[in-house]
Coordinates of C-alpha atoms in Angstrom, one line a residue:
X1 CA 26.9 166.2 88.9
X2 CA 27.4 162.4 88.1
X3 CA 31.3 162.6 88.2
X4 CA 31.5 160.5 91.3
X5 CA 29.0 157.8 90.0
X6 CA 30.7 158.0 86.5
X7 CA 34.2 157.4 87.7
X8 CA 33.0 154.5 90.1
X9 CA 31.2 152.6 87.2
X10 CA 34.3 153.3 84.8
X11 CA 36.7 151.5 87.3
X12 CA 34.2 148.8 87.9
X13 CA 34.0 148.0 83.9
X14 CA 37.5 148.2 83.9
X15 CA 37.9 145.0 85.5
X16 CA 35.9 143.2 83.0
X17 CA 38.2 144.1 79.9
X18 CA 40.0 141.3 78.2
X19 CA 37.7 138.5 79.6
X20 CA 36.7 135.9 77.2
X21 CA 34.2 134.6 79.6
X22 CA 32.4 135.9 82.8
X23 CA 32.1 133.7 85.8
X24 CA 29.1 133.9 88.0
X25 CA 31.8 135.4 90.6
X26 CA 32.8 138.0 88.0
X27 CA 29.2 139.3 87.7
X28 CA 28.4 139.1 91.4
X29 CA 31.6 141.3 92.0
X30 CA 30.6 143.8 89.3
X31 CA 26.9 144.0 90.6
X32 CA 28.2 144.6 94.1
X33 CA 30.4 147.6 92.9
X34 CA 27.4 149.1 90.9
X35 CA 25.3 148.6 94.0
X36 CA 27.9 150.6 96.2
X37 CA 28.2 153.4 93.5
X38 CA 24.7 154.0 93.2
X39 CA 24.0 154.0 97.0
X40 CA 27.0 156.4 97.2
X41 CA 25.1 158.8 94.8
X42 CA 22.1 159.0 96.9
X43 CA 19.8 156.9 94.6
X44 CA 16.9 155.5 96.4
X45 CA 17.5 152.0 98.0
X46 CA 14.4 150.5 96.2
X47 CA 15.5 151.8 92.9
X48 CA 19.0 150.4 93.5
X49 CA 17.7 146.8 94.4
X50 CA 15.5 146.6 91.2
X51 CA 18.4 147.9 89.2
X52 CA 21.0 145.6 90.2
X53 CA 18.5 142.5 90.1
X54 CA 17.7 143.1 86.5
X55 CA 21.4 143.6 85.5
X56 CA 22.5 140.3 87.4
X57 CA 19.7 138.4 85.9
X58 CA 20.6 139.7 82.3
X59 CA 24.3 139.3 82.9
X60 CA 24.1 135.7 83.8
X61 CA 21.7 135.1 80.9
X62 CA 22.5 133.9 77.4
X63 CA 23.0 137.4 75.8
X64 CA 26.3 137.7 77.7
X65 CA 27.7 134.1 77.5
X66 CA 27.2 134.1 73.9
X67 CA 28.8 137.3 73.5
X68 CA 32.1 137.8 71.6
X69 CA 32.9 140.6 74.2
X70 CA 31.1 139.8 77.6
X71 CA 32.5 143.0 79.3
X72 CA 31.0 145.3 76.7
X73 CA 27.9 143.5 76.8
X74 CA 27.7 144.0 80.4
X75 CA 28.3 147.7 79.8
X76 CA 25.5 147.6 77.2
X77 CA 23.1 146.0 79.8
X78 CA 23.9 148.6 82.3
X79 CA 23.4 151.6 79.7
X80 CA 19.9 150.2 78.8
X81 CA 18.8 149.7 82.5
X82 CA 20.1 153.1 83.3
X83 CA 17.8 154.4 80.2
X84 CA 14.9 152.7 81.7
X85 CA 15.3 153.9 85.2
X86 CA 15.7 157.4 83.9
X87 CA 12.2 157.1 82.0
X88 CA 12.9 155.2 78.9
X89 CA 11.8 157.8 76.3
X90 CA 12.0 161.7 75.8
X91 CA 8.9 163.1 76.8
X92 CA 7.9 166.6 75.4
X93 CA 5.1 169.0 76.5
X94 CA 1.6 168.4 75.3
X95 CA 0.2 171.2 73.9
X96 CA -3.4 171.8 74.1
X97 CA -6.1 171.5 71.2
X98 CA -7.5 174.8 72.0
X99 CA -4.9 177.4 73.1
X100 CA -3.9 178.6 75.5
X101 CA -1.7 175.5 77.1
X102 CA -1.7 176.1 80.7
X103 CA 1.6 174.7 82.4
X104 CA 1.6 174.7 86.3
X105 CA 4.9 174.6 88.1
X106 CA 4.9 173.0 91.6
X107 CA 7.7 172.3 94.3
X108 CA 9.5 173.2 97.5
X109 CA 10.6 176.7 98.0
X110 CA 14.2 177.1 96.8
X111 CA 13.9 174.5 94.2
X112 CA 14.1 177.2 91.8
X113 CA 10.7 177.4 90.3
X114 CA 10.7 181.1 89.5
X115 CA 14.0 181.2 87.5
X116 CA 12.9 178.1 85.7
X117 CA 9.6 179.6 84.7
X118 CA 11.9 182.2 82.8
X119 CA 13.8 179.6 81.2
X120 CA 10.9 177.5 80.1
X121 CA 9.2 180.6 78.6
X122 CA 12.4 181.3 76.8
X123 CA 12.8 178.0 75.5
X124 CA 8.9 177.8 74.4
X125 CA 9.3 181.3 72.8
X126 CA 12.5 180.0 70.9
X127 CA 10.3 177.1 69.3
X128 CA 7.9 179.8 67.9
X129 CA 5.3 180.0 71.0
X130 CA 3.9 183.1 72.5
X131 CA 4.1 182.3 76.4
X132 CA 3.0 184.4 79.2
X133 CA 3.9 184.1 82.7
X134 CA 1.4 184.5 85.8
X135 CA 2.9 185.5 89.2
X136 CA 0.6 183.3 91.6
X137 CA 3.4 183.1 94.3
X138 CA 2.2 185.9 96.7
X139 CA 3.7 184.5 99.9
X140 CA 7.3 184.4 99.3
X141 CA 9.0 187.8 99.8
X142 CA 9.7 189.6 96.5
X143 CA 8.8 186.4 94.6
X144 CA 6.6 188.6 92.1
X145 CA 9.3 191.3 91.5
X146 CA 11.8 188.2 90.8
X147 CA 9.4 186.7 88.3
X148 CA 9.1 190.0 86.6
X149 CA 12.8 190.5 86.3
X150 CA 13.2 187.2 84.8
X151 CA 10.5 187.5 82.5
X152 CA 12.0 190.6 81.4
X153 CA 15.3 189.2 80.8
X154 CA 13.4 186.4 78.9
X155 CA 11.4 188.9 76.8
X156 CA 8.2 187.3 78.1
X157 CA 5.1 189.4 79.7
X158 CA 4.4 188.7 83.1
X159 CA 0.9 188.9 84.5
X160 CA 1.1 190.1 88.3
X161 CA -2.0 192.1 89.5
X162 CA -0.7 191.9 92.9
X163 CA 2.7 192.9 94.4
X164 CA 2.7 190.0 96.8
X165 CA 4.8 190.0 100.1
X166 CA 7.6 192.4 100.2
X167 CA 9.1 190.9 103.6
X168 CA 8.7 187.9 106.0
X169 CA 6.4 190.1 108.2
X170 CA 4.1 191.5 105.3
X171 CA 0.8 189.6 104.9
X172 CA 0.2 188.9 101.4
X173 CA -2.7 190.6 99.6
X174 CA -4.6 188.9 96.8
X175 CA -5.8 185.3 96.2
X176 CA -3.3 183.0 94.2
X177 CA -6.1 181.0 92.8
X178 CA -8.0 184.0 91.6
X179 CA -4.8 185.3 90.1
X180 CA -4.0 182.0 88.3
X181 CA -7.7 182.0 87.0
X182 CA -7.5 185.6 85.9
X183 CA -4.0 185.0 84.1
X184 CA -5.4 182.2 82.1
X185 CA -8.3 184.5 81.0
X186 CA -5.8 187.4 80.2
X187 CA -3.7 185.3 78.2
X188 CA -6.5 184.0 76.1
X189 CA -7.6 187.6 75.6
X190 CA -4.2 188.6 74.3
X191 CA -3.7 185.5 72.1
X192 CA -0.9 183.9 74.1
X193 CA -0.8 180.3 73.2
X194 CA 1.3 179.1 76.5
X195 CA 0.6 180.1 80.0
X196 CA 3.1 179.3 82.9
X197 CA 2.1 179.6 86.5
X198 CA 4.5 180.1 89.0
X199 CA 3.1 179.0 92.4
X200 CA 4.3 179.1 96.1
X201 CA 6.5 176.7 97.8
X202 CA 7.3 175.9 101.3
X203 CA 10.5 174.8 103.1
X204 CA 8.6 171.5 104.0
X205 CA 5.5 169.7 102.7
X206 CA 2.6 170.7 104.6
X207 CA -1.2 170.5 104.1
X208 CA -1.9 174.2 103.5
X209 CA 0.5 174.3 100.6
X210 CA -0.9 171.1 98.8
X211 CA -4.4 172.5 99.4
X212 CA -3.5 175.5 97.6
X213 CA -1.6 174.0 94.8
X214 CA -4.5 171.6 94.4
X215 CA -7.3 174.5 94.3
X216 CA -5.0 176.2 91.4
X217 CA -5.1 173.0 89.5
X218 CA -8.8 172.6 90.0
X219 CA -9.3 176.3 89.0
X220 CA -7.0 176.4 85.8
X221 CA -7.2 172.8 84.7
X222 CA -3.7 172.8 83.5
X223 CA -2.4 170.5 80.6
X224 CA 0.9 169.9 82.4
X225 CA 1.7 170.1 86.1
X226 CA 5.6 170.2 86.3
X227 CA 7.2 169.1 89.5
X228 CA 10.3 171.1 90.0
X229 CA 12.8 169.4 92.3
X230 CA 16.3 170.2 93.4
X231 CA 18.8 167.6 92.0
X232 CA 20.9 167.9 95.0
X233 CA 18.2 167.1 97.5
X234 CA 19.5 163.6 98.0
X235 CA 17.6 160.6 99.5
X236 CA 14.6 163.0 100.6
X237 CA 13.8 163.4 96.8
X238 CA 11.8 160.4 96.8
X239 CA 9.5 161.3 99.7
X240 CA 9.0 164.9 98.4
X241 CA 8.2 163.5 95.1
X242 CA 5.7 161.0 96.4
X243 CA 3.9 163.7 98.6
X244 CA 3.5 166.0 95.4
X245 CA 2.2 163.2 93.2
X246 CA -0.6 162.5 95.9
X247 CA -1.1 166.0 96.7
X248 CA -1.0 167.6 93.1
X249 CA -0.9 164.7 90.7
X250 CA 2.1 166.3 88.5
X251 CA 2.5 165.0 85.1
X252 CA 6.2 165.5 84.6
X253 CA 9.4 166.4 86.5
X254 CA 12.0 169.2 86.0
X255 CA 15.5 168.8 87.4
X256 CA 16.9 172.1 88.7
X257 CA 20.5 172.6 89.6
X258 CA 21.9 169.6 87.7
X259 CA 25.2 171.5 87.4
X260 CA 25.9 171.2 91.0
X261 CA 28.5 169.0 92.7
X262 CA 26.1 166.9 94.7
X263 CA 25.9 163.2 93.8
X264 CA 22.5 163.5 91.8
X265 CA 20.5 160.5 93.1
X266 CA 17.5 162.2 92.7
X267 CA 17.5 162.3 89.1
X268 CA 17.9 158.3 89.1
X269 CA 15.2 157.9 91.7
X270 CA 12.2 160.2 91.1
X271 CA 11.2 158.8 87.6
X272 CA 11.6 155.2 88.6
X273 CA 9.5 155.9 91.9
X274 CA 6.7 158.0 90.8
X275 CA 6.3 156.7 87.1
X276 CA 6.5 160.2 85.8
X277 CA 8.8 161.2 83.4
X278 CA 11.6 163.8 83.7
X279 CA 11.0 166.2 80.9
X280 CA 13.5 169.2 81.5
X281 CA 16.9 169.8 83.0
X282 CA 18.3 173.2 84.3
X283 CA 22.0 173.0 83.9
X284 CA 23.3 176.6 85.0
X285 CA 22.3 179.9 86.2
X286 CA 21.7 181.5 82.7
X287 CA 18.4 181.6 81.1
X288 CA 19.7 179.4 78.2
X289 CA 21.2 176.8 80.5
X290 CA 18.0 174.7 80.1
X291 CA 17.5 171.5 78.0
X292 CA 15.0 168.9 77.1
X293 CA 15.9 165.6 79.1
X294 CA 17.0 162.6 77.0
X295 CA 17.1 159.4 79.1
X296 CA 19.3 157.8 76.6
X297 CA 21.9 160.7 76.3
X298 CA 21.9 161.1 80.3
X299 CA 22.8 157.3 80.4
X300 CA 25.5 157.8 78.0
X301 CA 26.9 160.9 79.9
X302 CA 26.9 158.9 83.2
X303 CA 28.7 156.1 81.6
X304 CA 31.2 158.5 79.7
X305 CA 30.2 157.5 76.5
X306 CA 29.6 161.2 75.4
X307 CA 26.6 163.1 74.2
X308 CA 27.3 164.1 70.5
X309 CA 23.6 164.5 69.6
X310 CA 23.2 167.3 72.2
X311 CA 26.6 168.9 71.1
X312 CA 25.3 168.9 67.4
X313 CA 22.0 170.3 68.2
X314 CA 23.6 173.2 70.3
X315 CA 26.1 173.7 67.3
X316 CA 23.0 174.0 64.8
X317 CA 21.1 176.3 67.1
X318 CA 23.8 178.9 67.5
X319 CA 25.9 178.6 64.5
X320 CA 25.5 181.4 61.9
X321 CA 24.6 179.7 58.8
X322 CA 25.9 182.7 56.6
X323 CA 29.1 182.6 58.3
X324 CA 29.3 178.8 57.7
X325 CA 28.5 179.2 53.7
X326 CA 31.2 182.0 53.4
X327 CA 33.8 179.8 55.1
X328 CA 32.9 176.8 53.0
X329 CA 33.1 178.9 49.8
X330 CA 36.6 180.3 50.9
X331 CA 37.5 176.5 51.5
X332 CA 36.4 175.4 48.3
X333 CA 38.2 178.3 46.4
X334 CA 41.4 177.5 48.3
X335 CA 41.9 181.0 49.6
X336 CA 44.0 181.7 52.5
X337 CA 42.6 181.2 56.2
X338 CA 43.4 184.6 58.0
X339 CA 43.2 185.8 61.3
X340 CA 40.0 187.5 60.7
X341 CA 38.4 184.1 59.7
X342 CA 40.3 182.7 62.9
X343 CA 38.2 185.5 64.8
X344 CA 35.0 184.8 63.3
X345 CA 35.2 181.2 64.1
X346 CA 35.9 181.8 67.8
X347 CA 33.0 184.0 67.9
X348 CA 30.9 181.2 66.8
X349 CA 32.5 178.9 69.3
X350 CA 31.7 181.4 72.0
X351 CA 28.1 181.4 70.9
X352 CA 27.7 177.8 71.6
X353 CA 28.2 178.3 75.2
X354 CA 30.7 177.2 77.9
X355 CA 33.9 175.2 76.3
X356 CA 34.0 172.9 79.6
X357 CA 30.5 171.7 79.2
X358 CA 30.9 171.0 75.5
X359 CA 34.2 169.3 75.9
X360 CA 32.5 167.1 78.6
X361 CA 30.1 166.0 76.2
X362 CA 32.7 164.3 74.2
X363 CA 33.2 160.5 74.6
X364 CA 35.9 159.7 77.3
X365 CA 36.0 163.1 78.8
X366 CA 36.1 161.5 82.2
X367 CA 39.7 160.6 81.7
X368 CA 40.6 164.2 81.4
X369 CA 38.3 165.9 83.6
X370 CA 41.2 167.3 85.9
X371 CA 42.5 169.0 82.7
X372 CA 39.1 170.1 81.7
X373 CA 38.3 171.5 85.1
X374 CA 41.6 173.6 85.2
X375 CA 40.7 175.1 81.6
X376 CA 40.5 178.8 81.7
X377 CA 37.3 180.0 79.6
X378 CA 39.0 183.3 79.4
X379 CA 41.6 182.0 77.1
X380 CA 39.3 182.5 74.1
X381 CA 38.7 186.2 75.2
X382 CA 42.6 186.6 75.4
X383 CA 43.1 185.4 71.9
X384 CA 40.4 187.6 70.6
X385 CA 42.0 190.6 72.4
X386 CA 45.3 189.6 70.6
X387 CA 44.0 189.5 67.1
X388 CA 41.8 192.7 67.5
X389 CA 44.9 194.6 68.6
X390 CA 46.4 193.8 65.1
X391 CA 45.8 196.3 62.0
X392 CA 43.7 194.8 59.0
X393 CA 46.8 194.6 57.1
X394 CA 48.5 192.3 59.9
X395 CA 45.4 190.0 60.1
X396 CA 45.3 189.4 56.4
X397 CA 49.2 188.8 56.4
X398 CA 50.6 187.8 59.7
X399 CA 53.9 187.0 58.3
X400 CA 54.9 190.7 58.3
X401 CA 54.5 190.7 62.3
X402 CA 58.0 191.1 63.3
X403 CA 59.4 191.7 66.8
X404 CA 58.3 195.5 67.4
X405 CA 54.7 194.7 65.9
X406 CA 54.6 191.9 68.5
X407 CA 55.4 194.1 71.4
X408 CA 52.8 196.7 70.3
X409 CA 50.1 194.0 70.0
X410 CA 51.1 192.6 73.4
X411 CA 50.8 196.0 75.0
X412 CA 47.6 196.7 73.4
X413 CA 45.9 193.3 74.4
X414 CA 47.4 193.3 77.8
X415 CA 49.4 189.9 77.5
X416 CA 53.0 189.0 77.5
X417 CA 54.8 188.9 74.0
X418 CA 55.2 185.3 74.5
X419 CA 51.4 184.8 74.7
X420 CA 51.3 186.6 71.2
X421 CA 54.2 184.2 69.8
X422 CA 52.1 181.2 71.0
X423 CA 49.0 182.4 69.5
X424 CA 50.7 183.0 66.1
X425 CA 52.3 179.8 66.1
X426 CA 49.1 178.0 66.7
X427 CA 47.5 179.9 63.8
X428 CA 50.3 178.9 61.7
X429 CA 49.7 175.2 62.3
X430 CA 45.8 175.9 61.6
X431 CA 46.6 177.7 58.6
X432 CA 48.7 174.9 57.3
X433 CA 46.1 172.1 57.9
X434 CA 43.3 174.3 56.2
X435 CA 45.5 174.5 53.0
X436 CA 46.2 171.0 53.0
X437 CA 42.5 170.1 53.5
X438 CA 41.4 172.6 50.9
X439 CA 43.9 170.8 48.5
X440 CA 42.2 167.5 49.1
X441 CA 45.1 166.4 51.0
X442 CA 43.2 165.5 53.9
X443 CA 44.0 166.0 57.8
X444 CA 47.5 165.5 58.3
X445 CA 48.6 162.2 60.1
X446 CA 45.0 161.0 60.3
X447 CA 44.9 157.1 59.2
X448 CA 42.5 156.2 56.4
X449 CA 42.6 159.9 55.2
X450 CA 44.3 161.0 52.0
X451 CA 47.3 163.1 52.9
X452 CA 50.7 162.7 54.7
X453 CA 50.8 159.8 57.1
X454 CA 47.4 158.3 55.8
X455 CA 47.0 154.5 55.2
X456 CA 45.7 155.3 51.6
X457 CA 48.7 157.7 50.5
X458 CA 51.6 156.8 52.8
X459 CA 54.6 159.2 53.0
X460 CA 56.1 160.9 49.9
X461 CA 59.4 159.5 50.7
X462 CA 58.3 156.2 50.6
X463 CA 56.0 156.6 47.5
X464 CA 59.3 158.0 45.8
X465 CA 61.3 155.0 47.0
X466 CA 58.8 152.7 45.6
X467 CA 59.0 154.6 42.3
X468 CA 62.6 154.5 42.0
X469 CA 62.9 150.7 42.9
X470 CA 63.9 148.5 40.1
X471 CA 61.5 146.1 38.8
X472 CA 62.7 142.6 39.5
X473 CA 63.5 140.4 36.4
X474 CA 61.5 137.1 35.8
X475 CA 63.2 133.9 36.3
X476 CA 61.8 132.3 33.3
X477 CA 63.8 132.5 30.4
X478 CA 61.3 132.8 27.9
X479 CA 59.3 135.5 29.7
X480 CA 62.7 137.4 30.4
X481 CA 63.4 137.5 26.8
X482 CA 59.8 139.0 26.1
X483 CA 60.4 141.5 28.7
X484 CA 63.7 142.6 27.2
X485 CA 62.4 142.8 23.8
X486 CA 59.6 145.0 24.8
X487 CA 62.0 147.3 26.8
X488 CA 64.3 147.5 23.6
X489 CA 61.2 148.5 21.5
X490 CA 60.2 151.1 24.1
X491 CA 63.7 152.5 24.3
X492 CA 63.8 152.4 20.3
X493 CA 60.4 154.3 20.0
X494 CA 60.0 156.3 23.4
X495 CA 56.8 158.3 21.9
X496 CA 54.8 155.5 21.1
X497 CA 52.2 154.6 23.7
X498 CA 51.7 151.2 24.8
X499 CA 48.1 150.1 23.9
X500 CA 46.2 149.8 27.3
X501 CA 42.5 149.0 26.0
X502 CA 39.8 151.4 25.6
X503 CA 37.4 152.8 28.0
X504 CA 34.7 153.2 26.1
X505 CA 34.4 150.1 24.2
X506 CA 37.0 150.9 21.2
X507 CA 39.2 148.0 20.3
X508 CA 42.6 147.3 22.1
X509 CA 45.5 149.4 20.8
X510 CA 43.4 151.3 17.9
X511 CA 45.0 154.5 16.7
X512 CA 42.9 157.5 16.8
X513 CA 41.7 159.0 13.6
X514 CA 39.9 162.1 13.7
X515 CA 38.6 161.6 10.1
X516 CA 36.3 158.8 11.7
X517 CA 34.4 161.2 13.9
X518 CA 30.9 162.6 12.9
X519 CA 30.5 165.8 11.0
X520 CA 31.1 168.9 13.2
X521 CA 33.1 167.0 15.9
X522 CA 36.2 168.6 14.6
X523 CA 35.3 172.2 16.2
X524 CA 36.2 170.5 19.7
X525 CA 39.5 169.4 18.5
X526 CA 40.7 173.0 17.7
X527 CA 39.8 172.9 14.1
X528 CA 36.3 174.5 14.1
X529 CA 35.5 177.7 12.9

């Protein structure tokens, strides 16, 4: 969503690189470009004014003028101010002291409240809670049925005493306020610790809608009122948010459709205008495409600094610990990395979700956005099909895969023989790398790492050259004579070791005498009985 804004800010900061000092004209030009980028991203004008004014004030202050790298300092200031307008700190759901915790969802029709209710319930269930959904949207056609389907997919029960409207001409039966009140009582009786109430929305803000939402709030006394807003709504996000703040007095914001291709100004405007934090973000259509909103991480993504913490959290959540332990043991025992292991590792990666999304969380991903957009997610499925078309023996010993076997594997997996060749070549490279790392050689070609090409070890050829290099002779006649005498003694007695001092305090050059050891130590030298 923030691709356009990220690109504009990146090109703006590029002009500051390498400057040892920033003039007022440089700061003005940078702030002007930032202002244009934010306005193009549909950020509210009032938010842009305050944001750019604070950046300019800080950029002209002592923290930039005294910095060793003023350009990087300006980027740091922009990052901090972005975190500020996004809410400052991560805000989690406040749980009730006496369960159940009541969460009410409010927002316009089409914002994604019903789907988000299922996502939130699954998220809370994954944290050990026992949520229940309440279908209080009796006006939108088939809203109750949709919530029941979503709840079933999430594995969460739905309280729905009334079917609601089934068509736009159908007059809804039942009272949403009473349904909400009864739903909380039902959850309390069945020991559910969280209740999520899905309320009705409208295509626009009106008095009837606000009154119904206010009545539900008064009847259920919710611990959290979450305002669900479409992140693609643009400039109108501010007006809608202010209307709901006055009518319902929500406690937090949830951004839906954050994976869209709109400019995303709503995310940068709502928290600053309303003073209410953005708590969650919906990033896709699946029930798992839902995450806690971290202002600092989102600011890093906008500035193309990556979001490694979220990536690590996703890996920890989806990674199979037993499989990881098995691979670690295999690695430490220096066993061969087989195609079965390769298949297991790919399955682990698939469990983490979309490869595109994961790669876009890497720092500097904006520079290869075009390649990532063209990346085919089905490539992993094709590789998996190739490996599964092999026999167990072929997976354990891929060197036996000759031409006829490759043709058979290609037919079985529905790919060309060249695809099989390419996959086996990539696997061979991965196998070599795993072997080298298991032996303690480090990553090939990585600076500062032990192994070929590293700064610590250097190349073997170079080491051998240094080893075979003749030692230069001293220009001092006395010192040269002493060196020649030592070399002559060494040639005469090649088995005699040169005294090098003792590691544990024994005198330098002392001969080892087993008879001096305490009684009983001789058994450790092979003479024990």
